[in-house]
Every structure is written in C-alpha cells, then in structure tokens.
Coordinates of C-alpha atoms in Angstrom, one line a residue:
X1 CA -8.6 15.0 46.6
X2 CA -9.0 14.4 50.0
X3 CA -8.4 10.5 51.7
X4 CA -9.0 9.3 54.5
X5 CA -6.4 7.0 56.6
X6 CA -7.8 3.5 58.4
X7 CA -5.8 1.6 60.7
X8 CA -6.8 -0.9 63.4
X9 CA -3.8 -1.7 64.6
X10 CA -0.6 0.4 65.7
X11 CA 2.1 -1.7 64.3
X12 CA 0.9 -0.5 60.9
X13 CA 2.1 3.3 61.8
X14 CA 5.4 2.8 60.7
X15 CA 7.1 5.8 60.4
X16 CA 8.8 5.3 57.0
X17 CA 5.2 4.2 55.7
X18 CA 3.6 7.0 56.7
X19 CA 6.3 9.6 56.3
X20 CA 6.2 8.1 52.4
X21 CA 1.9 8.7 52.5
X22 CA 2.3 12.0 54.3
X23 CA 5.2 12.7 51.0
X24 CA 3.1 11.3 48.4
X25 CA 0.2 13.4 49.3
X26 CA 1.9 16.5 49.4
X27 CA 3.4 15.8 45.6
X28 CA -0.3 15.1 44.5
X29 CA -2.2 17.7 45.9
X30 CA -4.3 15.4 48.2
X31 CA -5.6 15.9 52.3
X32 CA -5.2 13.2 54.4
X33 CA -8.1 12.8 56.8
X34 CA -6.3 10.7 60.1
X35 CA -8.7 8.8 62.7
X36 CA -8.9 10.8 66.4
X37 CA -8.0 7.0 68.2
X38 CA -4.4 7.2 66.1
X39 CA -3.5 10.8 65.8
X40 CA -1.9 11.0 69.3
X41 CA 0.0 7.8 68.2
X42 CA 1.6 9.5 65.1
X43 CA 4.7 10.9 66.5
X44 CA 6.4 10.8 63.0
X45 CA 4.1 13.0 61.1
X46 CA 1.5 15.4 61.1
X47 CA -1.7 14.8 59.9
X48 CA -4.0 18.2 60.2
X49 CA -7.4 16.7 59.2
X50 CA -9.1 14.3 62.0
X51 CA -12.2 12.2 61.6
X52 CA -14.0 10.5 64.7
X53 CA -15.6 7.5 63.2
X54 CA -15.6 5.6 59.7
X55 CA -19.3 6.2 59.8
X56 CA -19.4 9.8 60.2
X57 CA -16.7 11.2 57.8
X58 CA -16.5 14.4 56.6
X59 CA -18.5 14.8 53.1
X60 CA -15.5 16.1 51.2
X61 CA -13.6 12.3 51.8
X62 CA -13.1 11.4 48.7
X63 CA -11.6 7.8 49.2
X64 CA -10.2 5.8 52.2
X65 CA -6.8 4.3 52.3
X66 CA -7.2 0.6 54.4
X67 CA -3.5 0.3 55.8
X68 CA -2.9 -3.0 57.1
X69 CA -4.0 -6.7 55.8
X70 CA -7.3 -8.4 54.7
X71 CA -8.3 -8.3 58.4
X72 CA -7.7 -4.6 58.4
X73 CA -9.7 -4.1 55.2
X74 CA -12.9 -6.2 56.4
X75 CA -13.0 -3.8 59.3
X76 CA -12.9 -0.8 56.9
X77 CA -16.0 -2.0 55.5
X78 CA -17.7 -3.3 59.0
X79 CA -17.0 0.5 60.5
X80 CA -17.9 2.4 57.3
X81 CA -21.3 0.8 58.0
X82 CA -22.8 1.1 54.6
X83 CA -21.0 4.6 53.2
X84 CA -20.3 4.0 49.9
X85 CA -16.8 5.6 50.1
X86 CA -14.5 3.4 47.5
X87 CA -11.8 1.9 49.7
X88 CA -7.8 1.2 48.2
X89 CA -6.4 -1.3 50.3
X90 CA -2.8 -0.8 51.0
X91 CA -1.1 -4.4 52.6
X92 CA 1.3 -4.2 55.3
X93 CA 0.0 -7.2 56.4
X94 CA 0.8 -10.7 55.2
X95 CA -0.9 -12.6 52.1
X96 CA -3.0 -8.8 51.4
X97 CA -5.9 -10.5 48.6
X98 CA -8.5 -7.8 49.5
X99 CA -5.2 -5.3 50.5
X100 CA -3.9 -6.1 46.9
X101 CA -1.5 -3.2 46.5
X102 CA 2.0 -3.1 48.3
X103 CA 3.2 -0.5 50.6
X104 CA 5.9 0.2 48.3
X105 CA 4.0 0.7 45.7
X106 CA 2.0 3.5 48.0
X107 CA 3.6 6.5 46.0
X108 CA 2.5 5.1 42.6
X109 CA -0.9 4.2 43.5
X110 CA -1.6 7.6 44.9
X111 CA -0.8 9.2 41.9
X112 CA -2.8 7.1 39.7
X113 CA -5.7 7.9 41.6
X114 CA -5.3 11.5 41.2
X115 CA -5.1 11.1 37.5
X116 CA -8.2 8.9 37.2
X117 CA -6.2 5.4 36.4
X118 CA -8.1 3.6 38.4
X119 CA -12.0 1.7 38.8
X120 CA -14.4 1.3 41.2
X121 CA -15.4 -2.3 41.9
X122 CA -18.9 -2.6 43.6
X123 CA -19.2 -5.7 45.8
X124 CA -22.2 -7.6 46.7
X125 CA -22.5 -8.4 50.3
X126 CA -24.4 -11.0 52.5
X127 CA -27.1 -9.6 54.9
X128 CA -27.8 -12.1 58.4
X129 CA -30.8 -11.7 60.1
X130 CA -30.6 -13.4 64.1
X131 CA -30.5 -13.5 67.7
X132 CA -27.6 -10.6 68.1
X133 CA -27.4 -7.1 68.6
X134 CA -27.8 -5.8 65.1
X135 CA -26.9 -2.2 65.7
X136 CA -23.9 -3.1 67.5
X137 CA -22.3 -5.7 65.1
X138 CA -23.6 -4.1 61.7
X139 CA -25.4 -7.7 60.2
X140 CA -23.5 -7.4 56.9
X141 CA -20.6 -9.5 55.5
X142 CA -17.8 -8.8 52.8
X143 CA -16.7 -12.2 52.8
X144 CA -19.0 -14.6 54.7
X145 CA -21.2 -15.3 57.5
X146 CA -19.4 -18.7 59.6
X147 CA -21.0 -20.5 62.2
X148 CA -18.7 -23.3 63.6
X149 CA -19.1 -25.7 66.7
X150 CA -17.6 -25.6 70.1
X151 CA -16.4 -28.7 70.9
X152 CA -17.9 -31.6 69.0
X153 CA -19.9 -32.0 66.0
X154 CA -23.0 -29.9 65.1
X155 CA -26.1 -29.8 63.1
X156 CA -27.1 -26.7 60.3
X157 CA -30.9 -26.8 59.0
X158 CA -30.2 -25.2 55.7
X159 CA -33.8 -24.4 53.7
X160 CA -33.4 -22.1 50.4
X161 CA -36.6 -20.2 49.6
X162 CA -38.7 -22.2 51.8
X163 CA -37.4 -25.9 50.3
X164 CA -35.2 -28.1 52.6
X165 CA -32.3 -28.5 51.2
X166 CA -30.2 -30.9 54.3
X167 CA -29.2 -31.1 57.3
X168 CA -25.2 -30.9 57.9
X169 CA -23.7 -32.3 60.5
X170 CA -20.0 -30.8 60.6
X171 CA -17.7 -28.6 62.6
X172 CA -19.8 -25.8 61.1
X173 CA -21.3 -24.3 57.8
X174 CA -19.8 -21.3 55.9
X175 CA -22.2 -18.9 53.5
X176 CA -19.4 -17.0 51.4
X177 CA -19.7 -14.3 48.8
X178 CA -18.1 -14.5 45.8
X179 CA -15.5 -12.1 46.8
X180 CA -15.1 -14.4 49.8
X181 CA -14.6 -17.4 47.8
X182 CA -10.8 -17.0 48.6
X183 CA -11.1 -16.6 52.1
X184 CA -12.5 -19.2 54.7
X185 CA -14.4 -21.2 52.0
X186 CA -11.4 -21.7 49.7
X187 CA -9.8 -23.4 52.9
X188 CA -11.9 -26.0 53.3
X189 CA -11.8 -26.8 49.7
X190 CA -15.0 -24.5 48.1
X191 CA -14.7 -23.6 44.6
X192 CA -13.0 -20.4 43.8
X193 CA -15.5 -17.7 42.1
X194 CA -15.3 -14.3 40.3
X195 CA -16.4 -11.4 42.2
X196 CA -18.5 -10.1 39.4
X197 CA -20.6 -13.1 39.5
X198 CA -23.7 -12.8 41.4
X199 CA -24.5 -16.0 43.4
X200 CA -23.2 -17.5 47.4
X201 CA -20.9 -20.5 48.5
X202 CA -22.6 -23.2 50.6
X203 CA -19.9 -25.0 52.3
X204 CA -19.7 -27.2 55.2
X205 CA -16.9 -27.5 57.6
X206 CA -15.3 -31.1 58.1
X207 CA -19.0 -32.6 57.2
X208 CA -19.5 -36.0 59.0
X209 CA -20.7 -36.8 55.7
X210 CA -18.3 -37.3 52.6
X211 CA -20.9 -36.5 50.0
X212 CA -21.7 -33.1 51.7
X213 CA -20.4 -31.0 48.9
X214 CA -20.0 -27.4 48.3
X215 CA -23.3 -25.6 46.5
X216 CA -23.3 -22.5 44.8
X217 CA -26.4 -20.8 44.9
X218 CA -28.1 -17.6 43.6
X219 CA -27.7 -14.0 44.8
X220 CA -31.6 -13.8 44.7
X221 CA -32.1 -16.6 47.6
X222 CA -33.2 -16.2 50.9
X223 CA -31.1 -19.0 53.0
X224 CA -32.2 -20.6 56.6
X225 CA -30.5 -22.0 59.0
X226 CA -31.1 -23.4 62.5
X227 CA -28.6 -24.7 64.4
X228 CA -28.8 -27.9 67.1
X229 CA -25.5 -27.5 69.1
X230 CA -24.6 -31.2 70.7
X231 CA -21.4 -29.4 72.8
X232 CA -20.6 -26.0 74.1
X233 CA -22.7 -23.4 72.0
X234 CA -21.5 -21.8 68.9
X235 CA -19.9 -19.1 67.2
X236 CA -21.4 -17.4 64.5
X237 CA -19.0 -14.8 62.7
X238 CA -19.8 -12.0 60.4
X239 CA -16.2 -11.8 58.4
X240 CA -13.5 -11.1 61.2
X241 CA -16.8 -9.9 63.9
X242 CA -18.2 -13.2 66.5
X243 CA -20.6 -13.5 68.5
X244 CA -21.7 -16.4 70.5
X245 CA -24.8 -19.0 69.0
X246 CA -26.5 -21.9 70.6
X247 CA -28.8 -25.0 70.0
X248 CA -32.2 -23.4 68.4
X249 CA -31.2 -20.3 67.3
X250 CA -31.9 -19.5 63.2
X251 CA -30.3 -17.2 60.5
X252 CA -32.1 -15.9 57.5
X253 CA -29.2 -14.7 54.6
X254 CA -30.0 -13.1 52.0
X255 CA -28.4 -10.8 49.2
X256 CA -27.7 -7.3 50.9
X257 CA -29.2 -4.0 50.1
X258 CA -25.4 -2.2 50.8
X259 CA -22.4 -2.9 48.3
X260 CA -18.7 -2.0 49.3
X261 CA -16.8 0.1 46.6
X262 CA -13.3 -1.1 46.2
X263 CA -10.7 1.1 43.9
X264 CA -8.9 -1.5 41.3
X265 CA -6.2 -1.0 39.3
X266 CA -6.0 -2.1 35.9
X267 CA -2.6 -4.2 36.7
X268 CA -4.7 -5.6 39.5
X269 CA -7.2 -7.8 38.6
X270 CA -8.5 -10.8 40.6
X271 CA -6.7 -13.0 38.3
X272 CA -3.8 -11.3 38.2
X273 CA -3.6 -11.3 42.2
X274 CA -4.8 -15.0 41.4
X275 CA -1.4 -15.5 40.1
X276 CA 0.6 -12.9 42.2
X277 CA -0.9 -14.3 45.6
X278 CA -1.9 -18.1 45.0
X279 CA 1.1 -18.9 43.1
X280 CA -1.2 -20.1 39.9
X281 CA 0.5 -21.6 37.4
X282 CA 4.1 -21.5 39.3
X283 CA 5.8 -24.1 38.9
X284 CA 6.9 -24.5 42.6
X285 CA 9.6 -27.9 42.1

C-alpha cells in the first residue's frame, strides 16, 4: 500500500509523530510518499518517495494521510483539486471533526487500513461560479462557500432556481454542505445535518432581521446571489481559501460534479464524533 503524507504547516512534523508513521509503515508493509516543500524539513526521518503537488501524484498512491487539523484537511481536498484519492485525516490540531482520528491512535489506524477495516465516505461538495480566478482558487467547497461584510451591514440577493427567495441584510450569508453543517454554519446557530443527506444550509450571519432563519434546501438547486456592500467590500471564502467581493458582484452555487473520498472507521461515525467532539449528551455540571 502506498500513502501519501499532507502537511501545511511545519509544526505538525514532530519528530515522535512521524518517527511513529515512518515505524508503523514499516510493520505494515506500506510506502510513504512525502511532499518535495517538507522533505528538506524532515530531519528526523527518511522518507524515500517525494511527490511535487497533491494534484499530480504518482498513480500507485493509494491513500493520503491529512496530518494536522480541520484546516489542514480542507486544504487536502482544495490541493488534490478533484483526485478522488480517499483521504484519513490524522488530528494534531485542536477540535479535529473532519481529522477525526488521534495521532496516538496513528499505529492502529494504519493497520486497519491494510487489512481492509475501514470505508470510504463520498462527500458532496458545493461548486461557486464568480468574479475570481477560478483556476487559481479551485471553485469547490468541502464545507461552505461564506461571504461576510467589511465593516457594516450588507445585503445578499438570494434567488433558488430562478424564484426570489429574500434579501438578507446581515454581516454576511453562509451556503454550507451537509458535511459543513458543523463548521461555520453550526456557529451561528444552523441546524446540524448528516453528511449522507443530500441538500445545503442557507444561513445568515447576525441578520438585521430576527425572522431571517436558517433554510435547508436541495442538492439539485442552483442558488444566486448578488451582493450590495454599504462599507468596505467583501470577502467571499471557499472553506479556509478568500478572496475579496464588492457591491454588484453575483454567485451561482450549485451541487458539484467532484466528491471528496474520506476513509471512516467503523468506531468513527459522525455521531459517534458527535459525542466524542461536541460533548452530546455529557453531562457537563
């Protein structure tokens, strides 16, 4: 089995970690595939298999190993640019909800993927259509497509298939999948929804309006919006990727063409990481 390693950020190379990946390999047969921007970095350990890009692995990767947190793991997808490479995200990070399995656990986890204990999870993603540079920022979302006022309030057209729906005036206006559900959406109080579900989270941010509520809608719409900035511009966001917006500028969403495998563990479900991560059902007193 070979695996590719994904970092973004050097304070994940710890030496103990990787010396323990480098170990666990070796005991299950496996060939790590290291990125060329981090093999100089790896003092530790020896990696003999480079890749340049996310985007341009060697064929024979059989999965990808996302070592960091949830921000690490939304880049994994963002540079893999549509490969369908099923990613296990290891958390070294801090809450770890995409990243569900621990770094202690690395050992173990390798293991079970060698012997087949393990699913993929195919996740549908959001697809933004607007005024940026599409090739550069790769116009596909794991968890949600933002866009959020400078300073002051701002208004979001929103029309679904053609029909007006309203127009929010709010800090901003989230479009999450169901898989985001527990990221930015869940924050400012959207509804919590299971990633097998097919459908998008509608949710404003800090709405000027009380009655502005959160609205799930189908996977099969095709969402609108034009923005009328009263302050400084905007920022629109594909997951953890921004880009600056202004007054006038318009956003067709729709479902995505490209899904992001994700390996799962049978002890790891989303509710069980429910529990694990969110504290359901802990009594906290």
């Amino acid at each position: 089995m070979n695996i590719a390693v994904y970092t973004r950020s050097e304070r994940y190379l710890d030496c103990r970690l990787l010396a323990e990946l480098e170990a666990a390999a070796a005991e299950c047969g496996c060939r790590l595939f290291f990125g060329r921007d981090y093999a100089d970095t790896v003092t530790c350990s020896s990696f003999p298999h480079i890749y340049d890009t996310l985007s341009a692995l060697p064929e024979e990767v059989d999965f990808i190993i996302s070592l960091g947190g949830d921000g690490t793991f939304l880049s994994c997808v963002a540079e893999l640019r549509g490969a369908t490479v099923p990613i296990l995200g290891i958390n070294s990070g801090r809450l770890g909800f995409l990243s569900s399995v621990d770094a202690s656990s690395l050992r173990e986890a390798l293991g079970r993927m060698v012997s087949g204990d393990y699913t993929i999870e195919e996740h549908m993603m959001l697809e933004v259509d607007g005024r940026f540079d599409k090739e550069a920022c790769f116009p596909h979302a794991f968890n949600e497509f933002t866009i959020k006022s400078g300073v002051g309030l701002m208004t979001v057209s929103l029309s679904i298939d053609g029909l007006e729906v309203a127009d929010y005036s709010a800090d901003g206006l989230i479009i999450s999948t169901p898989t985001g559900s527990t990221a930015y959406s869940m924050s400012v109080g959207g509804p919590i929804v299971s990633p097998e579900c097919e459908a998008f989270i509608i949710n404003p941010i800090a709405p000027h309006n009380l009655t502005m509520r959160p609205l799930i809608v189908g996977a099969s719409s095709a969402m609108e919006l034009t923005v009328t900035a009263r302050g400084e511009g905007a920022t629109a966001t594909l997951d953890n990727r921004s880009f600056a917006a202004g007054s006038g500028d318009r956003f067709t969403l729709r479902r995505s063409p490209r899904k992001a495998s994700v390996v799962k563990f049978s002890d790891c479900s989303f509710y069980s990481t429910l529990r694990r991560k969110l504290m359901w059902g802990t009594n906290i007193i």
